[in-house]
mmCIF file of C-alpha atoms in Angstrom:
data_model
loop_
_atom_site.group_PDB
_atom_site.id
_atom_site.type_symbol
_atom_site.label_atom_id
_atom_site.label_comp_id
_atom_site.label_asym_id
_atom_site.label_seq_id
_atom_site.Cartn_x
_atom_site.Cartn_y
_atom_site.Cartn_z
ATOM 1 C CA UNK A 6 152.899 91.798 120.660
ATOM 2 C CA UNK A 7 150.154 88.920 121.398
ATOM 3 C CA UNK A 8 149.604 85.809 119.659
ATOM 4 C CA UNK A 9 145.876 85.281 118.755
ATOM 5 C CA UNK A 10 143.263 82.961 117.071
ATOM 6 C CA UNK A 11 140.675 84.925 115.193
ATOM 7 C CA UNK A 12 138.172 84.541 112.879
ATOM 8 C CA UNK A 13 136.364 87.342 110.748
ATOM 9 C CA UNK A 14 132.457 86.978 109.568
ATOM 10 C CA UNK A 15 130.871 89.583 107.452
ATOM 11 C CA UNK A 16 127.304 89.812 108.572
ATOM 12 C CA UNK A 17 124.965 86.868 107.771
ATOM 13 C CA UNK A 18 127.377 84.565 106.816
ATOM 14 C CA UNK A 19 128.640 81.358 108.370
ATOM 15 C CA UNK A 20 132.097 81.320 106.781
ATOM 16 C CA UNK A 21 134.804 83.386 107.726
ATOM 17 C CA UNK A 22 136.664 85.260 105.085
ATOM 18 C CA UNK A 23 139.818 85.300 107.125
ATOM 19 C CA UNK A 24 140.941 82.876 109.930
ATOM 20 C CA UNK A 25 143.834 81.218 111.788
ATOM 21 C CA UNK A 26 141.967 79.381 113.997
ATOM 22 C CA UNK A 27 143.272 76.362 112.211
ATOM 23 C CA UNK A 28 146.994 76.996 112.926
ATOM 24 C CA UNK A 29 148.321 74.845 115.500
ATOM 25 C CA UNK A 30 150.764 77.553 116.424
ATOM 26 C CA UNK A 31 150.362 81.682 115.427
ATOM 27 C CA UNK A 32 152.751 83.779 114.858
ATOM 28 C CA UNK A 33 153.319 86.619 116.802
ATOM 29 C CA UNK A 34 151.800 90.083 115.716
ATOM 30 C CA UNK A 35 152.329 93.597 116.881
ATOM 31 C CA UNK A 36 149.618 96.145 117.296
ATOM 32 C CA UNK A 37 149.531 98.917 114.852
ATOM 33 C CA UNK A 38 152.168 96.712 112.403
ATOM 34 C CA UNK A 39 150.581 93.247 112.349
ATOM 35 C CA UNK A 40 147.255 93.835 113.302
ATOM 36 C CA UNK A 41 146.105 96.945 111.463
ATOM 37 C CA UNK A 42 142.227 96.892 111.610
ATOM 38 C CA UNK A 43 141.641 99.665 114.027
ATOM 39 C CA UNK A 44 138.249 98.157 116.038
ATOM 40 C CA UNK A 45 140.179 94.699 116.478
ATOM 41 C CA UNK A 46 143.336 97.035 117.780
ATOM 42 C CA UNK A 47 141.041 98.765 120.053
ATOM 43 C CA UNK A 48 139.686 95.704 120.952
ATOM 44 C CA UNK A 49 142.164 93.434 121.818
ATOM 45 C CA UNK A 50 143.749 96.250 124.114
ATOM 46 C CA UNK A 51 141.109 95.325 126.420
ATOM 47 C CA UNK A 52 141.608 91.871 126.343
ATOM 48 C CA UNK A 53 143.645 89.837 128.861
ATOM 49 C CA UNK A 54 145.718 86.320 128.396
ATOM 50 C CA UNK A 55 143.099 83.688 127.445
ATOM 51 C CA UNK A 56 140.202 85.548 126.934
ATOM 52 C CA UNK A 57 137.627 84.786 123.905
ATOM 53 C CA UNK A 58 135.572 87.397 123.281
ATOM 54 C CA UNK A 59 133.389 88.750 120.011
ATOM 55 C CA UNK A 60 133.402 91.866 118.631
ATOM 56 C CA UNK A 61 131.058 93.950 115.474
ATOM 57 C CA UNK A 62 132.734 96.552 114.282
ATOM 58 C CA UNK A 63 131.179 99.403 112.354
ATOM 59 C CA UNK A 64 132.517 100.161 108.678
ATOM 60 C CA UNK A 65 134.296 103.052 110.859
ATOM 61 C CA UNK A 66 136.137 100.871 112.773
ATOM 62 C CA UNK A 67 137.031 98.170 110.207
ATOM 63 C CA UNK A 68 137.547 98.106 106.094
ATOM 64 C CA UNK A 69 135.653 101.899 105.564
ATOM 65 C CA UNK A 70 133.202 103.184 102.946
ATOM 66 C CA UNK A 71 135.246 101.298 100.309
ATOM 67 C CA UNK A 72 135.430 97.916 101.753
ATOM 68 C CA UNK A 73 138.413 95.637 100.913
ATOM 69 C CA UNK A 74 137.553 93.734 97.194
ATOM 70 C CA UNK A 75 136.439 91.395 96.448
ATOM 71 C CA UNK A 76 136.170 89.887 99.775
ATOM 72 C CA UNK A 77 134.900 92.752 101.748
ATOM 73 C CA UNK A 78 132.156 95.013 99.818
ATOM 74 C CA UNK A 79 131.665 98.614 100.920
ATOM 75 C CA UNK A 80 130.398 99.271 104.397
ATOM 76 C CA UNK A 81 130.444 96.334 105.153
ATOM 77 C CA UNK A 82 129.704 95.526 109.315
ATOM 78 C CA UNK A 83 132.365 92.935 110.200
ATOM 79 C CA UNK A 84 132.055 90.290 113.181
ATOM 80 C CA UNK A 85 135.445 89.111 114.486
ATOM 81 C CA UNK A 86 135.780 86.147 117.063
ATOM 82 C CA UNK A 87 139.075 86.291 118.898
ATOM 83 C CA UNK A 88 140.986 83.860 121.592
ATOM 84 C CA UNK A 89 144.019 85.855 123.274
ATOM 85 C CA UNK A 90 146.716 83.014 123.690
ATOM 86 C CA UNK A 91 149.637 85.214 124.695
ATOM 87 C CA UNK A 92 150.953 89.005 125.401
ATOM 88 C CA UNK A 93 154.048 89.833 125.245
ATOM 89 C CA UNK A 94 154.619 94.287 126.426
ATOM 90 C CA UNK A 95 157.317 94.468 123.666
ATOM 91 C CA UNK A 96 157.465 98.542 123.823
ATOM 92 C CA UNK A 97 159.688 99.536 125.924
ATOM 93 C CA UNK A 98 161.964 96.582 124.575
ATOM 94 C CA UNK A 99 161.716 97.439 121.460
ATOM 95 C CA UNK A 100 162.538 101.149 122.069
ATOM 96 C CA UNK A 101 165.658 99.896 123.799
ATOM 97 C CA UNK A 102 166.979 98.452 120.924
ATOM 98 C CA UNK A 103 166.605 101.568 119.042
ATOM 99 C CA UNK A 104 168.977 103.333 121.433
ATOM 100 C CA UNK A 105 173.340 103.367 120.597
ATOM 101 C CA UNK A 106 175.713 100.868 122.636
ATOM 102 C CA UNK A 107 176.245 103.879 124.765
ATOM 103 C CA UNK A 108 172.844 105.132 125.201
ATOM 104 C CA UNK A 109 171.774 101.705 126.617
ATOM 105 C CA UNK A 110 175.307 101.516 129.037
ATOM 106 C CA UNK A 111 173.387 104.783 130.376
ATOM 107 C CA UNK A 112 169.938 102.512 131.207
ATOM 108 C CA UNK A 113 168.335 102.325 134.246
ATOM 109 C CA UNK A 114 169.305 98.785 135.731
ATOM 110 C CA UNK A 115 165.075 97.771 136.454
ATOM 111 C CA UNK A 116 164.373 98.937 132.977
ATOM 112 C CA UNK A 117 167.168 96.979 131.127
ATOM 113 C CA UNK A 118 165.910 93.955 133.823
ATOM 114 C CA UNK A 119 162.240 94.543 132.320
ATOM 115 C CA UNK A 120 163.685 94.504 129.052
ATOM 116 C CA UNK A 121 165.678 91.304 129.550
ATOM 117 C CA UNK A 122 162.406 89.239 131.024
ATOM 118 C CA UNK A 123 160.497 90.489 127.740
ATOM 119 C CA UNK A 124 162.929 89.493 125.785
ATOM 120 C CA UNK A 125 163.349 85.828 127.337
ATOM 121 C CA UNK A 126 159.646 85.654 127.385
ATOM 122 C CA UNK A 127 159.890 85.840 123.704
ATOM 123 C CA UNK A 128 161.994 83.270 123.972
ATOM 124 C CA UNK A 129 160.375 81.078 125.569
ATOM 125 C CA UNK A 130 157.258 81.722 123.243
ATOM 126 C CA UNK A 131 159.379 80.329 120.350
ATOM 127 C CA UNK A 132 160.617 77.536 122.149
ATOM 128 C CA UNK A 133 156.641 76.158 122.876
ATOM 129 C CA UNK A 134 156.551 76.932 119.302
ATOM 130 C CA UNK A 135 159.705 74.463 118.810
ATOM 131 C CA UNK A 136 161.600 76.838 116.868
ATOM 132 C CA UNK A 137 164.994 76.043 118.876
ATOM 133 C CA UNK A 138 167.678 78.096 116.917
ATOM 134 C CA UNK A 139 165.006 81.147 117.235
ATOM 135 C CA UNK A 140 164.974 80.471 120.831
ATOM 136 C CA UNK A 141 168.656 80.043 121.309
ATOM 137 C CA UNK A 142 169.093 83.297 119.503
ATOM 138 C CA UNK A 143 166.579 85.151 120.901
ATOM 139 C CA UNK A 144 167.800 84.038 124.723
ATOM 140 C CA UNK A 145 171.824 85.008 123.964
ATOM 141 C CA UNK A 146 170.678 88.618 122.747
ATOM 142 C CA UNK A 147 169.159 88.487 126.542
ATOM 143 C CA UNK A 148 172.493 87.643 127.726
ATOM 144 C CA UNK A 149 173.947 90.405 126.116
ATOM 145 C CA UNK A 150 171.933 92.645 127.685
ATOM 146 C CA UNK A 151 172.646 91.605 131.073
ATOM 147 C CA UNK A 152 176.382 91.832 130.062
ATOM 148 C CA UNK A 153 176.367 95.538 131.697
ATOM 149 C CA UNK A 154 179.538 95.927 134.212
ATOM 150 C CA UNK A 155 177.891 96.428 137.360
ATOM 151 C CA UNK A 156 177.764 99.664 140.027
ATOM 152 C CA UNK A 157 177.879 97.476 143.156
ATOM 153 C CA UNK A 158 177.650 94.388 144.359
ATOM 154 C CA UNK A 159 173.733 94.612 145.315
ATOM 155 C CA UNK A 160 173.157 95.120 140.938
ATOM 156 C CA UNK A 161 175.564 91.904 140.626
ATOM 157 C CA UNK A 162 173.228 90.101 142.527
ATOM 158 C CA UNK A 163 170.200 91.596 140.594
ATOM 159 C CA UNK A 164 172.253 90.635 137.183
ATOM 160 C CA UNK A 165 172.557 87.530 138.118
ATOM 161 C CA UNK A 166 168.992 86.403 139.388
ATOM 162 C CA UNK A 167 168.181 87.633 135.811
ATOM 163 C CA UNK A 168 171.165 85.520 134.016
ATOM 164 C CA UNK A 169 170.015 82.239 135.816
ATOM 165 C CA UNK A 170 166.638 81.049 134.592
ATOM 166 C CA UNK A 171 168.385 82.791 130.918
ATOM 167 C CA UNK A 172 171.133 80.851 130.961
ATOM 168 C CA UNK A 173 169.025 77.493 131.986
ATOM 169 C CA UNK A 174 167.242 78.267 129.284
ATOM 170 C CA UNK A 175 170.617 78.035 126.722
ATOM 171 C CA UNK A 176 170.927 74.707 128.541
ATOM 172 C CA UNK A 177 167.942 73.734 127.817
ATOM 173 C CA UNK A 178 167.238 74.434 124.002
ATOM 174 C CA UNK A 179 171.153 73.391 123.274
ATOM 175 C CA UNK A 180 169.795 69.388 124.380
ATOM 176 C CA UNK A 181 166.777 69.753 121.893
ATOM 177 C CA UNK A 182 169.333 70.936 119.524
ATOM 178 C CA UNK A 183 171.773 67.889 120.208
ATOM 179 C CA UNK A 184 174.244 70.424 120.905
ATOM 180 C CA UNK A 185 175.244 68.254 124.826
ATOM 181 C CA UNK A 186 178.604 70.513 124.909
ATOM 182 C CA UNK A 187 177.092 73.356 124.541
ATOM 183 C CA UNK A 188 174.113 72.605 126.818
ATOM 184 C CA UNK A 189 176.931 71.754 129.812
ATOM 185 C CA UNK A 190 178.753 74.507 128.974
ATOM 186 C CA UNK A 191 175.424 76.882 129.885
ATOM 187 C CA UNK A 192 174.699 74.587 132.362
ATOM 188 C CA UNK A 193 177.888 75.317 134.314
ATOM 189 C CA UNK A 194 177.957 78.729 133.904
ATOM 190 C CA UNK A 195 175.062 78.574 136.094
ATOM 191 C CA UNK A 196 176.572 76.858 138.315
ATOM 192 C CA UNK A 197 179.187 79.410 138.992
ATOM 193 C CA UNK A 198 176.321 81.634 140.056
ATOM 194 C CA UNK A 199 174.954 78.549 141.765
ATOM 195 C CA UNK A 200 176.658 75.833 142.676
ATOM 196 C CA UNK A 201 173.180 74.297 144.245
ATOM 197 C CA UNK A 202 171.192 75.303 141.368
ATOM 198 C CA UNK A 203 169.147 71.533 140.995
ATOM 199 C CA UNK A 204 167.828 72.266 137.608
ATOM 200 C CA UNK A 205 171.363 73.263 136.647
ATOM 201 C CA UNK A 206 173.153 70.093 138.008
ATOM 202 C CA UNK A 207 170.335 68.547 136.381
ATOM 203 C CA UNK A 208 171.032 70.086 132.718
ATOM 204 C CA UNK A 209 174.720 69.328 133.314
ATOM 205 C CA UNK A 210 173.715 66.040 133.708
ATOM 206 C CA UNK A 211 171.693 65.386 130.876
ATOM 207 C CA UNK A 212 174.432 66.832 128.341
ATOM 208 C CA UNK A 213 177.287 64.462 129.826
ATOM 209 C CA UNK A 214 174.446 61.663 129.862
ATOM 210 C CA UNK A 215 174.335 62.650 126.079
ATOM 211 C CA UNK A 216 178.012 62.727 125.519
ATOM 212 C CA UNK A 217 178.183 59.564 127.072
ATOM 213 C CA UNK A 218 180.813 60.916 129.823
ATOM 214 C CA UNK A 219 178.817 58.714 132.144
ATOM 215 C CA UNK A 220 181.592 59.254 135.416
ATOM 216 C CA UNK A 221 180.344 63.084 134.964
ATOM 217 C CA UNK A 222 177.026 62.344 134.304
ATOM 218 C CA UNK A 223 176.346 60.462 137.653
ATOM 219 C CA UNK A 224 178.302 63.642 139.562
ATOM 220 C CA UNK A 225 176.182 66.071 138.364
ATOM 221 C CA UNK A 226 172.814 63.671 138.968
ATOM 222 C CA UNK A 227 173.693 62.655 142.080
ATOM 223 C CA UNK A 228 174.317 66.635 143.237
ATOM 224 C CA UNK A 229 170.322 67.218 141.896
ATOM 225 C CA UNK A 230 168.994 64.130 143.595
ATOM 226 C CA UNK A 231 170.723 65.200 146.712
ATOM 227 C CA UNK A 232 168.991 68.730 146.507
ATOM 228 C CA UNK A 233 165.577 67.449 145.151
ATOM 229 C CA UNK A 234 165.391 63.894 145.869
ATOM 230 C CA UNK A 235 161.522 63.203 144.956
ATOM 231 C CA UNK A 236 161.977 65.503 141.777
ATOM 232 C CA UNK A 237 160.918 63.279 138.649
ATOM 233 C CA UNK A 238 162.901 64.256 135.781
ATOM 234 C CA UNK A 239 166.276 63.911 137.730
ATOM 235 C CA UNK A 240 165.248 60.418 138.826
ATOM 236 C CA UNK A 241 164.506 59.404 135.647
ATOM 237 C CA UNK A 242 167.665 60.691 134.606
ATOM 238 C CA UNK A 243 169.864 58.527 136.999
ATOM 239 C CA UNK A 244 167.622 55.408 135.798
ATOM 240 C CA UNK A 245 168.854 56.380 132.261
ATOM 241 C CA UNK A 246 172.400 56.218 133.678
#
């Protein structure tokens, strides 16, 4: 899936006759489901995060002999301007999805890993976007994945470096939701993986700061400062308190 501006001309004309460029934030589309037009498919397979390029397709590779009416006439040679803003590989995750509880028990631990990262990456594309109970959702179906009973103690380990930055996340989109007990609650959990984890200690922080349990508030902040003592947001957290 990518997220993309774009902007389609037909030849010798100034206006586009479809555009996005306008949207402050675009949706996510999927090759061969979202984006259908074969030559901008082709296209922005070659394309990397960030890239603008311009393309002309041939009737061939965009609306055919028949056109699209009214807007596009027959044969008509289309010019399409396109920004790449982000790519997310959403293949393999999505055929992982597809599989039965038990078929995905049977996954090979790097591939449900992969999976997991694409899926928080998604995540974290819908929290830039502000949509926080998308996020939050989107970030606990992660955790479920990584709910898998490990083989040994090495794939704990490899579990939980996966979990962490997951489970910050929760902690994180919880505050913008006002939700401060929940936000602890994911904060702490990292902390049992962690019990340094700054950013956690941080998080945990923040939510009693919000709950205005300000005994717990200056435990947690004071743990942070003492493992990042120059880092900004904690000290502008204990000049809150």
């Amino acid at each position: 899936g990518c997220t993309v501006k774009y902007s389609g001309y037909l030849d010798l004309q100034d206006k586009p006759f479809c555009t996005n460029f306008y949207s402050r934030f675009p949706k996510l589309m999927k090759l061969g489901k979202d984006i259908t037009l074969w030559g901008l498919e082709i296209g922005l397979l070659t394309m990397k995060k960030r890239e603008v390029a311009r393309f002309i397709f041939t009737p061939h590779y965009a609306y055919g002999q028949r056109g699209c009416p009214p807007l596009i006439p027959p044969n008509a040679l289309v010019m399409f301007e396109v920004e790449v803003l982000d790519f997310l590989d959403t293949g393999e995750s999505d055929a992982f999805f597809e599989l039965t509880p038990e078929q995905q028990d049977t996954f090979p631990l790097q591939k449900v890993l992969k999976v997991a990262e694409t899926e928080r990456g998604f995540g974290n594309y819908l929290y830039r976007k502000k949509s926080f109970l998308a996020a939050k959702d989107r970030y606990k179906k992660v955790l479920s994945i990584l709910g898998r009973s490990p083989a040994s103690e090495a794939e704990q380990e490899q579990i939980n470096a996966s979990k962490v930055p997951v489970l910050l996340n929760l902690s994180l989109t919880y505050l913008k939701l006002e939700r401060p007990d929940q936000a602890l609650a994911y904060g702490e959990k990292v902390l049992e993986i962690d019990q340094r984890n700054a950013k956690a200690l941080l998080r945990c922080g923040q939510a009693c700061l919000c709950m205005t349990e300000y005994e717990r508030a200056r435990d947690f902040l004071f743990r942070a400062h003492h493992r990042k003592p120059f880092n900004h947001d904690i000290n502008n957290e204990l000049k809150k308190l």
